[in-house]
Coordinates of C-alpha atoms in Angstrom, one line a residue:
Chain A
M233 CA 124.6 114.2 52.2
T234 CA 123.5 111.6 54.2
T235 CA 120.7 113.7 55.7
A236 CA 119.6 115.2 52.4
L237 CA 119.3 111.4 51.1
R238 CA 117.3 110.7 54.4
R239 CA 114.7 113.6 54.0
Y240 CA 113.9 113.5 50.6
P241 CA 111.8 109.9 51.0
V242 CA 110.1 111.5 54.0
L243 CA 109.0 114.1 52.0
I244 CA 107.8 112.1 49.1
A245 CA 105.9 109.7 51.3
L246 CA 104.1 112.5 53.1
C247 CA 103.5 114.0 49.8
V248 CA 102.0 110.5 48.3
A249 CA 99.9 110.3 51.9
A250 CA 98.5 113.9 51.4
L251 CA 97.5 113.0 47.7
F252 CA 95.6 110.0 48.9
M253 CA 93.7 112.4 51.4
I254 CA 92.5 114.7 48.6
I255 CA 92.2 112.2 45.7
P256 CA 88.5 111.1 46.8
L257 CA 87.6 114.7 46.5
L258 CA 89.6 115.3 43.1
I259 CA 87.5 112.1 41.6
V260 CA 84.4 113.7 42.7
A261 CA 85.1 117.1 41.1
L262 CA 86.2 115.2 37.6
N263 CA 82.8 113.0 38.0
A264 CA 80.4 116.1 38.7
V265 CA 81.5 117.9 35.3
K266 CA 80.9 114.6 33.2
S267 CA 77.7 113.8 31.1
P268 CA 75.7 110.8 32.2
T269 CA 76.9 109.3 28.5
E270 CA 80.5 110.1 29.2
Y271 CA 80.2 108.7 32.7
S272 CA 78.7 105.2 31.6
Q273 CA 81.1 105.0 28.5
N274 CA 84.4 106.0 30.3
G275 CA 83.6 105.2 33.9
P276 CA 84.6 107.2 36.8
L277 CA 88.5 107.4 36.2
S278 CA 88.4 108.9 32.7
L279 CA 89.2 112.7 32.4
P280 CA 86.2 114.9 31.1
D281 CA 86.1 115.8 27.6
G282 CA 84.8 119.2 28.6
L283 CA 83.0 121.1 31.1
Y284 CA 79.3 119.4 31.3
M285 CA 77.3 122.0 34.0
D286 CA 74.0 120.5 33.5
G287 CA 74.3 117.8 36.3
L288 CA 75.3 120.7 38.9
K289 CA 72.2 122.6 37.5
D290 CA 69.6 119.7 37.5
F291 CA 70.7 119.0 41.2
W292 CA 70.7 122.8 42.4
E293 CA 67.2 123.3 41.1
R294 CA 65.9 119.7 42.2
V295 CA 66.8 120.0 45.5
D296 CA 66.3 123.7 45.8
Y297 CA 69.8 124.3 46.9
S298 CA 69.7 128.1 47.4
Q299 CA 67.3 127.3 50.4
K300 CA 69.3 124.8 51.5
L301 CA 72.6 127.1 51.6
F302 CA 70.3 129.9 53.1
N303 CA 69.0 127.8 56.0
S304 CA 72.5 126.7 56.7
L305 CA 74.1 130.2 56.7
L306 CA 70.9 131.3 59.0
I307 CA 71.0 128.6 61.4
S308 CA 75.2 128.2 61.5
G309 CA 75.4 132.3 61.6
A310 CA 72.7 132.8 64.4
V311 CA 74.2 130.0 66.7
A312 CA 77.9 131.4 66.3
V313 CA 76.5 134.8 67.5
C314 CA 74.1 133.3 70.2
A315 CA 76.5 130.9 71.5
V316 CA 79.5 133.0 71.9
I317 CA 77.2 135.7 73.7
L318 CA 75.8 133.1 76.0
S319 CA 79.6 131.6 76.3
V320 CA 80.6 135.2 77.3
L321 CA 78.1 135.6 79.9
N322 CA 78.8 132.5 81.4
A323 CA 82.4 132.9 81.9
Y324 CA 82.3 136.5 82.8
A325 CA 80.7 135.2 85.9
I326 CA 82.7 132.2 86.4
G327 CA 86.1 133.5 85.3
I328 CA 86.0 137.1 86.2
G329 CA 83.3 137.3 88.9
R330 CA 84.7 134.1 90.7
I331 CA 81.3 133.0 92.0
K332 CA 80.9 130.8 94.6
G333 CA 80.8 127.2 93.6
R334 CA 82.4 128.1 90.2
T335 CA 84.2 124.8 90.2
W336 CA 80.8 123.0 90.3
V337 CA 79.4 125.0 87.7
L338 CA 82.1 124.7 85.3
A339 CA 81.8 121.0 85.7
F340 CA 78.0 121.3 85.0
F341 CA 78.6 122.8 81.8
V342 CA 81.7 120.4 80.7
L343 CA 79.5 117.3 81.4
A344 CA 76.7 118.9 79.3
N345 CA 78.9 119.4 76.6
M346 CA 79.8 115.5 77.0
L347 CA 76.3 114.1 76.7
P348 CA 75.5 112.3 73.6
Q349 CA 73.2 113.8 71.7
E350 CA 71.2 110.6 71.5
A351 CA 70.4 111.1 75.3
L352 CA 68.7 114.4 74.4
V353 CA 67.1 113.7 70.9
Y354 CA 63.8 112.2 72.0
P355 CA 62.7 114.5 74.7
I356 CA 63.6 117.8 72.7
Y357 CA 61.7 116.4 69.6
Y358 CA 58.9 115.8 72.0
L359 CA 59.2 118.9 74.0
S360 CA 59.5 121.0 70.6
K361 CA 56.5 119.7 69.1
E362 CA 54.4 120.6 72.5
A363 CA 55.8 124.1 72.1
G364 CA 55.1 124.3 68.5
L365 CA 58.7 124.7 67.4
Y366 CA 59.0 121.3 65.7
D367 CA 60.2 122.0 62.5
T368 CA 61.4 125.5 62.7
R369 CA 64.9 126.4 62.0
L370 CA 64.5 128.5 65.7
S371 CA 64.1 125.1 67.4
V372 CA 67.7 124.2 66.0
I373 CA 69.4 127.5 66.6
I374 CA 68.0 127.0 70.2
V375 CA 69.5 124.0 71.2
F376 CA 72.5 124.2 69.4
T377 CA 73.2 127.6 70.8
V378 CA 73.3 125.9 74.4
I379 CA 74.8 122.9 73.3
Q380 CA 78.1 125.0 71.6
A381 CA 77.8 127.6 74.6
A382 CA 78.7 124.4 76.8
F383 CA 82.2 123.9 75.1
G384 CA 82.6 127.8 74.9
T385 CA 81.8 128.6 78.5
Y386 CA 84.5 125.7 79.3
L387 CA 87.2 127.4 77.0
L388 CA 86.2 131.2 78.0
S389 CA 86.2 130.6 81.5
S390 CA 89.8 129.7 81.8
V391 CA 91.0 132.6 79.2
L392 CA 89.1 134.9 81.3
G393 CA 90.3 133.5 84.8
Q394 CA 93.7 134.8 83.7
F395 CA 92.4 138.4 82.6
P396 CA 94.4 141.2 84.0
R397 CA 92.8 142.3 87.0
E398 CA 94.5 145.6 87.3
I399 CA 92.3 146.8 84.1
I400 CA 89.2 145.5 85.8
E401 CA 90.0 147.1 89.1
A402 CA 90.9 150.6 87.3
A403 CA 87.5 150.4 85.5
K404 CA 85.8 149.8 88.7
I405 CA 87.7 153.0 90.5
D406 CA 86.7 155.0 87.3
G407 CA 83.1 154.1 88.3
A408 CA 82.0 151.6 85.7
N409 CA 79.5 148.8 86.5
K410 CA 79.9 145.4 85.8
W411 CA 77.9 145.4 82.5
Q412 CA 79.9 147.9 81.5
I413 CA 83.0 146.3 82.2
L414 CA 81.7 143.2 80.3
W415 CA 81.0 145.3 77.1
R416 CA 83.6 147.8 77.0
I417 CA 86.8 146.0 78.4
V418 CA 86.4 142.1 78.5
V419 CA 84.6 141.6 75.4
P420 CA 87.0 144.1 73.4
V421 CA 90.0 142.7 74.8
S422 CA 89.4 138.9 74.5
R423 CA 88.3 139.7 70.7
P424 CA 90.5 137.0 69.0
T425 CA 89.6 134.3 71.4
L426 CA 85.9 135.0 70.8
G427 CA 86.7 135.3 66.9
V428 CA 88.2 131.7 67.0
L429 CA 85.3 130.5 68.9
M430 CA 82.6 131.9 66.4
V431 CA 84.1 130.3 63.7
F432 CA 84.2 127.1 65.6
F433 CA 80.4 127.2 66.4
F434 CA 79.7 128.2 62.7
I435 CA 81.4 125.5 61.2
W436 CA 80.4 122.7 63.7
T437 CA 76.7 123.7 63.5
W438 CA 76.9 123.5 59.9
N439 CA 78.3 119.9 60.0
E440 CA 75.8 119.0 62.3
F441 CA 73.7 116.1 61.4
L442 CA 71.4 114.0 63.7
L443 CA 69.5 116.6 65.7
P444 CA 68.8 118.8 62.2
L445 CA 67.8 115.3 60.7
V446 CA 65.1 114.6 63.4
M447 CA 64.1 118.5 63.6
L448 CA 64.0 119.7 60.3
I449 CA 61.6 117.3 58.0
S450 CA 60.3 119.9 55.7
N451 CA 62.0 120.5 52.7
D452 CA 62.1 124.3 53.3
N453 CA 63.7 124.2 56.6
Q454 CA 66.6 121.5 55.6
T455 CA 70.1 122.6 56.0
V456 CA 72.7 121.1 53.4
S457 CA 73.8 118.3 55.4
V458 CA 70.5 117.0 56.0
A459 CA 69.2 117.5 52.4
L460 CA 72.2 116.0 51.1
G461 CA 72.3 113.2 53.7
V462 CA 68.6 112.1 53.1
L463 CA 68.8 112.1 49.6
Q464 CA 71.9 110.0 49.7
G465 CA 70.1 107.4 52.4
Q466 CA 67.3 107.2 50.0
R467 CA 69.4 105.9 47.0
L468 CA 67.3 107.9 44.5
M469 CA 70.4 109.3 42.5
D470 CA 72.5 108.5 39.7
A471 CA 76.2 108.4 39.5
T472 CA 76.2 112.0 38.2
M473 CA 73.6 113.5 40.5
T474 CA 75.5 111.7 43.6
N475 CA 78.6 113.8 42.3
A476 CA 76.9 116.9 41.8
A477 CA 75.7 116.8 45.4
A478 CA 78.8 115.7 47.0
L479 CA 80.6 118.7 45.1
L480 CA 78.3 121.1 46.0
G481 CA 78.6 119.9 49.7
V482 CA 82.1 120.0 49.5
L483 CA 82.3 123.3 48.1
P484 CA 81.3 125.4 51.1
A485 CA 83.3 123.4 53.2
I486 CA 86.4 124.2 51.3
V487 CA 85.6 128.0 50.9
F488 CA 85.2 128.1 55.1
F489 CA 88.4 126.1 55.6
L490 CA 90.6 128.5 53.2
L491 CA 88.7 131.7 54.8
F492 CA 89.5 130.3 58.3
Q493 CA 92.6 128.0 58.2
R494 CA 94.7 130.1 60.5
T495 CA 91.9 130.7 62.9
L496 CA 90.8 126.6 62.9
T497 CA 94.3 125.2 63.2
R498 CA 95.0 128.0 66.0
G499 CA 92.1 127.7 67.7
I500 CA 92.4 123.6 67.9
A501 CA 95.6 123.9 69.7
V502 CA 94.1 126.5 71.9
G503 CA 91.1 124.5 72.6
A504 CA 92.8 121.1 73.1
V505 CA 95.1 122.1 75.7
K506 CA 93.5 124.9 77.6
Chain B
M1078 CA 95.4 147.3 76.6
T1079 CA 95.4 150.4 79.0
I1080 CA 94.3 152.4 76.4
T1081 CA 91.3 150.9 75.5
V1082 CA 90.2 150.9 79.3
E1083 CA 90.9 154.8 79.5
R1084 CA 89.0 155.4 76.3
G1085 CA 86.4 153.1 77.4
V1086 CA 85.3 154.4 80.8
T1087 CA 86.5 158.2 80.8
G1088 CA 84.2 160.4 82.6
K1089 CA 81.8 157.7 84.0
K1090 CA 82.0 158.8 87.5
T1091 CA 79.0 157.5 89.1
Q1092 CA 77.3 155.4 91.8
A1093 CA 80.5 154.5 93.8
G1094 CA 78.6 153.3 97.1
P1095 CA 80.1 150.1 98.9
P1096 CA 78.6 147.3 96.8
R1097 CA 77.0 144.5 98.9
R1098 CA 78.6 140.8 98.3
P1099 CA 80.4 141.8 95.3
R1100 CA 81.3 138.3 94.4
D1101 CA 78.0 137.0 94.3
S1102 CA 76.3 139.7 92.2
Y1103 CA 78.1 138.3 89.3
A1104 CA 75.6 135.2 89.5
L1105 CA 72.9 137.3 87.7
F1106 CA 75.2 137.0 84.6
L1107 CA 74.8 133.2 84.7
L1108 CA 71.2 133.1 84.5
P1109 CA 70.6 133.1 81.0
G1110 CA 72.9 130.3 80.7
V1111 CA 71.6 128.5 83.6
L1112 CA 67.9 128.9 82.4
A1113 CA 69.0 127.7 78.7
F1114 CA 70.9 124.6 80.1
L1115 CA 67.8 123.8 82.2
A1116 CA 65.4 123.4 79.2
V1117 CA 67.7 122.3 76.6
I1118 CA 70.0 119.9 78.3
V1119 CA 68.7 119.1 82.1
V1120 CA 65.4 118.6 81.6
P1121 CA 65.2 116.5 78.3
F1122 CA 68.3 114.2 79.6
L1123 CA 66.4 113.9 82.9
M1124 CA 63.5 112.9 80.8
N1125 CA 65.2 110.5 78.6
T1126 CA 66.2 108.7 81.6
G1127 CA 63.1 108.5 83.2
V1128 CA 61.5 107.3 80.1
S1129 CA 64.0 104.4 79.9
F1130 CA 62.0 103.1 82.9
T1131 CA 59.0 102.5 81.0
D1132 CA 57.0 101.1 78.2
W1133 CA 56.4 104.6 76.3
Q1134 CA 55.8 104.4 72.6
G1135 CA 55.9 108.4 72.4
V1136 CA 52.0 108.6 72.3
G1137 CA 49.9 108.0 75.2
S1138 CA 50.7 107.7 79.0
P1139 CA 54.1 105.8 79.7
G1140 CA 53.7 102.9 82.0
W1141 CA 56.4 102.1 84.5
T1142 CA 58.2 98.9 83.9
G1143 CA 61.4 99.8 86.1
L1144 CA 64.3 97.6 85.0
A1145 CA 62.7 95.8 82.2
N1146 CA 64.2 97.6 79.3
Y1147 CA 67.6 97.0 80.9
R1148 CA 67.1 93.4 81.5
E1149 CA 65.9 93.2 77.8
L1150 CA 69.0 94.9 76.6
M1151 CA 71.3 92.4 78.3
D1152 CA 69.7 89.6 76.4
D1153 CA 69.6 91.6 73.1
S1154 CA 72.2 90.7 70.6
E1155 CA 71.8 93.5 68.3
F1156 CA 72.5 95.5 71.1
W1157 CA 75.8 93.8 72.0
A1158 CA 76.8 93.9 68.5
S1159 CA 76.2 97.5 68.2
F1160 CA 78.7 97.9 70.9
R1161 CA 81.1 95.5 69.6
H1162 CA 81.0 97.6 66.4
S1163 CA 81.7 100.9 68.7
L1164 CA 84.9 99.1 69.3
F1165 CA 85.9 98.8 65.9
M1166 CA 85.0 102.5 65.8
V1167 CA 87.3 103.4 68.6
V1168 CA 90.1 101.6 66.4
A1169 CA 89.4 103.6 63.3
M1170 CA 88.5 106.8 65.0
A1171 CA 90.9 107.2 68.1
A1172 CA 93.8 104.7 68.1
L1173 CA 94.8 104.4 64.5
P1174 CA 94.3 108.2 63.6
T1175 CA 96.3 108.9 67.0
A1176 CA 99.2 106.6 66.1
V1177 CA 99.3 107.7 62.6
G1178 CA 98.9 111.2 63.4
L1179 CA 101.5 111.1 65.9
V1180 CA 104.4 109.9 63.0
L1181 CA 102.8 112.0 60.5
A1182 CA 103.3 115.1 62.8
A1183 CA 106.8 114.3 64.0
A1184 CA 107.9 113.7 60.5
L1185 CA 106.2 117.0 59.4
F1186 CA 108.0 118.8 62.0
D1187 CA 111.2 117.0 62.1
Y1188 CA 112.0 117.0 58.5
V1189 CA 109.8 119.1 56.2
G1190 CA 109.7 121.9 58.5
K1191 CA 113.5 122.2 58.9
H1192 CA 114.4 121.3 55.6
F1193 CA 111.6 122.6 53.1
G1194 CA 110.1 125.3 55.2
S1195 CA 106.7 126.1 56.7
K1196 CA 104.9 126.8 53.4
T1197 CA 105.1 123.0 52.5
V1198 CA 104.3 122.2 56.1
A1199 CA 101.1 124.3 55.7
V1200 CA 99.9 122.9 52.7
L1201 CA 100.5 119.1 53.6
R1202 CA 98.8 120.0 56.9
A1203 CA 95.9 121.2 55.0
C1204 CA 95.6 118.4 52.8
F1205 CA 95.3 116.1 55.8
Y1206 CA 92.8 118.3 57.8
L1207 CA 90.8 118.8 55.0
P1208 CA 88.3 116.0 55.5
Q1209 CA 87.8 117.2 58.9
V1210 CA 86.1 120.4 57.7
L1211 CA 83.6 118.2 55.5
P1212 CA 80.3 117.8 56.9
I1213 CA 80.0 114.2 57.9
A1214 CA 77.0 113.7 55.3
V1215 CA 79.3 114.9 52.5
A1216 CA 81.9 112.9 53.4
G1217 CA 79.6 109.5 53.3
I1218 CA 78.4 110.6 49.9
V1219 CA 81.5 110.8 48.6
W1220 CA 82.7 107.3 50.0
S1221 CA 79.6 105.5 49.2
W1222 CA 79.9 106.2 45.6
I1223 CA 83.6 105.3 45.3
L1224 CA 83.0 102.1 47.3
A1225 CA 79.7 101.3 45.0
P1226 CA 79.7 97.7 44.1
T1227 CA 79.3 98.5 40.2
D1228 CA 81.1 101.4 38.7
G1229 CA 82.6 102.5 41.9
S1230 CA 86.0 104.4 41.5
L1231 CA 87.7 101.8 44.1
N1232 CA 86.7 98.7 42.1
E1233 CA 87.5 100.5 38.6
L1234 CA 91.0 101.4 39.8
L1235 CA 91.5 97.7 40.9
K1236 CA 90.4 96.5 37.5
A1237 CA 92.4 99.2 35.9
I1238 CA 95.8 98.1 37.5
G1239 CA 94.9 94.2 36.9
L1240 CA 93.6 93.3 40.4
S1241 CA 89.8 92.3 39.3
S1242 CA 89.8 89.7 41.9
W1243 CA 90.2 92.1 44.7
Q1244 CA 87.0 93.7 43.9
Q1245 CA 84.3 93.7 46.5
D1246 CA 80.8 95.1 47.2
W1247 CA 82.4 97.2 49.8
L1248 CA 79.5 98.4 52.2
G1249 CA 77.3 95.6 50.8
D1250 CA 79.1 92.7 51.8
P1251 CA 78.4 92.0 55.5
D1252 CA 81.8 90.6 56.1
I1253 CA 83.5 93.7 54.9
A1254 CA 81.2 96.3 55.4
L1255 CA 82.4 97.4 59.0
Y1256 CA 85.9 97.6 57.7
S1257 CA 85.2 99.8 54.7
V1258 CA 83.3 102.2 57.2
M1259 CA 86.4 102.1 59.4
G1260 CA 88.4 102.9 56.4
V1261 CA 86.4 106.3 55.8
M1262 CA 86.3 107.1 59.2
V1263 CA 90.3 107.1 59.6
W1264 CA 90.3 109.2 56.5
V1265 CA 88.0 111.6 58.2
Q1266 CA 89.5 111.8 61.5
I1267 CA 93.3 111.7 60.9
G1268 CA 93.5 115.4 60.6
F1269 CA 92.4 116.4 64.1
P1270 CA 95.2 114.6 66.0
L1271 CA 97.9 115.8 63.2
V1272 CA 97.1 119.3 63.6
V1273 CA 96.9 119.2 67.7
F1274 CA 100.3 117.1 67.8
M1275 CA 102.0 120.0 65.3
A1276 CA 100.8 122.5 67.7
G1277 CA 102.1 120.6 70.8
L1278 CA 105.4 120.0 69.3
Q1279 CA 106.1 123.6 68.9
R1280 CA 106.4 123.6 72.9
V1281 CA 109.3 120.7 73.0
D1282 CA 112.5 122.5 73.6
P1283 CA 114.7 121.7 70.3
L1284 CA 117.8 121.6 72.4
L1285 CA 116.3 118.2 73.9
H1286 CA 116.7 116.9 70.2
E1287 CA 119.9 118.5 69.7
A1288 CA 121.5 117.0 72.7
A1289 CA 120.1 113.6 71.7
E1290 CA 121.3 113.7 68.2
L1291 CA 124.8 114.6 69.4
D1292 CA 124.7 111.5 71.7
G1293 CA 124.1 109.3 68.5
A1294 CA 120.1 108.8 69.0
G1295 CA 118.4 108.1 65.8
W1296 CA 114.9 109.5 64.9
W1297 CA 112.8 106.9 66.0
S1298 CA 114.7 106.7 69.8
R1299 CA 114.1 110.6 69.8
F1300 CA 110.7 110.2 68.7
W1301 CA 110.1 107.5 71.6
H1302 CA 112.3 109.2 74.3
I1303 CA 111.7 112.9 73.9
T1304 CA 108.8 113.8 71.6
L1305 CA 106.2 111.1 73.0
P1306 CA 107.0 112.3 76.8
Q1307 CA 106.8 115.7 76.1
I1308 CA 103.4 115.8 74.4
R1309 CA 101.3 113.4 76.4
P1310 CA 98.8 115.8 77.4
E1311 CA 98.0 116.5 74.0
I1312 CA 97.7 112.4 73.5
Y1313 CA 95.4 112.0 76.4
V1314 CA 93.0 115.2 75.0
V1315 CA 93.4 113.6 71.4
L1316 CA 92.3 109.8 72.7
T1317 CA 89.5 111.1 74.9
W1318 CA 88.1 113.4 72.5
C1319 CA 88.3 110.8 69.5
T1320 CA 87.2 108.2 71.5
I1321 CA 83.8 109.7 72.5
A1322 CA 83.4 110.9 68.9
A1323 CA 83.7 107.2 68.1
L1324 CA 81.0 106.1 70.5
K1325 CA 78.9 108.7 69.0
V1326 CA 79.2 108.1 65.4
F1327 CA 75.8 108.4 63.7
G1328 CA 75.8 110.5 60.4
A1329 CA 78.8 108.2 58.6
V1330 CA 76.8 105.2 59.3
Y1331 CA 73.4 106.5 58.4
V1332 CA 74.8 107.8 55.0
L1333 CA 76.9 105.2 54.2
T1334 CA 75.1 101.9 55.0
K1335 CA 72.1 102.7 57.5
G1336 CA 73.6 100.0 59.8
G1337 CA 73.6 97.3 57.3
P1338 CA 73.8 95.0 55.7
G1339 CA 72.0 92.8 58.2
G1340 CA 73.1 95.1 61.0
A1341 CA 76.9 94.4 60.2
T1342 CA 77.8 97.8 61.0
N1343 CA 74.9 98.8 63.4
V1344 CA 76.1 101.4 66.5
P1345 CA 74.6 102.3 69.3
S1346 CA 73.6 106.0 68.3
Y1347 CA 71.8 104.3 65.2
F1348 CA 70.7 101.6 66.9
S1349 CA 68.7 104.1 69.4
F1350 CA 67.7 106.6 66.5
T1351 CA 66.0 103.6 64.5
T1352 CA 64.6 102.3 68.1
F1353 CA 63.2 105.9 68.8
F1354 CA 61.8 107.0 65.4
E1355 CA 61.2 103.8 63.2
K1356 CA 60.1 101.2 65.9
T1357 CA 58.7 104.0 68.3
Q1358 CA 59.9 101.8 70.9
V1359 CA 61.1 105.2 73.1
G1360 CA 61.5 103.6 76.2
Y1361 CA 64.0 100.8 74.7
G1362 CA 65.5 103.2 72.9
A1363 CA 66.2 105.6 75.9
A1364 CA 67.5 103.0 77.7
I1365 CA 70.1 102.5 75.0
S1366 CA 71.0 106.0 74.9
T1367 CA 71.2 106.0 78.7
V1368 CA 73.7 103.2 78.9
L1369 CA 75.5 104.9 76.2
T1370 CA 75.7 108.1 78.2
V1371 CA 77.1 106.3 81.0
I1372 CA 79.8 105.0 79.2
I1373 CA 80.8 108.1 77.7
L1374 CA 80.9 110.2 81.0
A1375 CA 82.8 107.2 82.5
L1376 CA 85.2 107.5 79.7
S1377 CA 85.4 111.3 79.6
L1378 CA 86.2 111.3 83.6
I1379 CA 89.0 108.6 83.0
G1380 CA 90.3 111.2 80.2
L1381 CA 90.3 114.3 82.0
K1382 CA 91.9 112.4 85.1
L1383 CA 94.8 111.2 82.8
Q1384 CA 95.3 114.5 81.3
T1385 CA 95.5 116.5 84.5
R1386 CA 97.9 113.8 85.9
A1387 CA 100.2 114.2 82.2
E1388 CA 99.9 117.9 82.7
E1389 CA 101.3 117.8 86.4
G1390 CA 103.9 115.5 85.7
D1391 CA 105.1 117.5 82.9
G1392 CA 106.0 120.3 85.6
S1393 CA 104.2 123.0 83.5

């Protein structure tokens, strides 16, 4: 009885705290479907009278949101795939090949992952201009492939370091070369970990702000994050427009969250302590 | 697993000659990675460091000025202010979320998980974690609208519950703006430690808790003497990661305040960004980001060291 009395207040407190976390998003959703007149009459806290979708539609057309979504999907998707491939190649040499000086190679990748992007951003901006890659989605894909692969290499190297050697030895006896062992054995067996990495790389790249802000200046190349951030920074939007923007920015994130929830939470646990 | 092997390579009995230097031939697999790293990370980083010793403005040829930029930084009150604000960000993004995350994780694990089932835990955890998956630019839009001076939801809410005198220009008042940004960052950040700690708690042997409970230990004393020491490796990881994230914080400041009002929320990464791209003092901006890099690398090494020690001390 005493434990029952003790645990309900804890549950209630936790529920209140959880509600506090999602309330900002709920208010945004409420106000994104209000008409401007309704907003100015009743303020942000009232319930909407009906569904007013024009604000969302106006904003969508004004910023060409389909294009922004496409850019974000293209960039994040390409980075997720390329960075996983690069990570696997690196980790294969370090974790399974056990090349000489692997500790130093690994330290090199870890340090690269910890460098702040601020210390790379101007040279990358300058070099990409020289190379004719400035303001292209390709430039952002290349840069983030490398940055994400630094983390991927670190994580996968320790995973592949514990890969059962017997399997590889058996394949060698059967005459498989290193390339075949990598693609036919190591990659299929490590598929769960690679999946986690891919989800992470996708979402991290989707959320990136500084480098895309610097590199993607033309409207046709901007990602969702950059387009919304730049608009907000200029403070050109009224309240309804702001809410439409916020809601349209939140929705893809929530979709990914629901799709990948299990992968995400499991992945964090693996990534953090390995 | 063995099935995969057999299916994958049956009937492939080719070239079985004695491989020369079998260990090093794997180095070929590292080649693309190393080349890409040189091009995207090493060369730009060295360039940035080199430029920090010049008066380069982004065009023309840079003039070597030695340590002049660094000497100027020492006397630049804007620079010191930005690092002071970084310390506030470390509190908001590392210290507070870790402390709160620990208590929340333990409470979810001990009470909710045991008495109300894992479904309830999953839902609550998802609520706390949600802000973590939002792009920071989007979180910034949400909050700058909520914290707006006129018609902002927070001010409206205060009015509605009769606390009009508490209304503020949350992001526009130089005395308050930094605390407002800190509040937003706590909201953004709290899910990460929570999820990591909950995963860590699953390693803790429940028998330890049961034994302590039989000995009459209360929740706090069990939390303090059993839970905390057991998940020390996770605590170091979270603190290191979050401190680094706090030192790098850029998007939130860009979207919420643009470093203002009057530099009240300026942080090193935003400071270097404006020095690069608005003032085009590339040499000076490079010096700022080089100092930031040195600090971050030093902290990372300390964090890694603590983590390794904690894991060894754990006996695992």
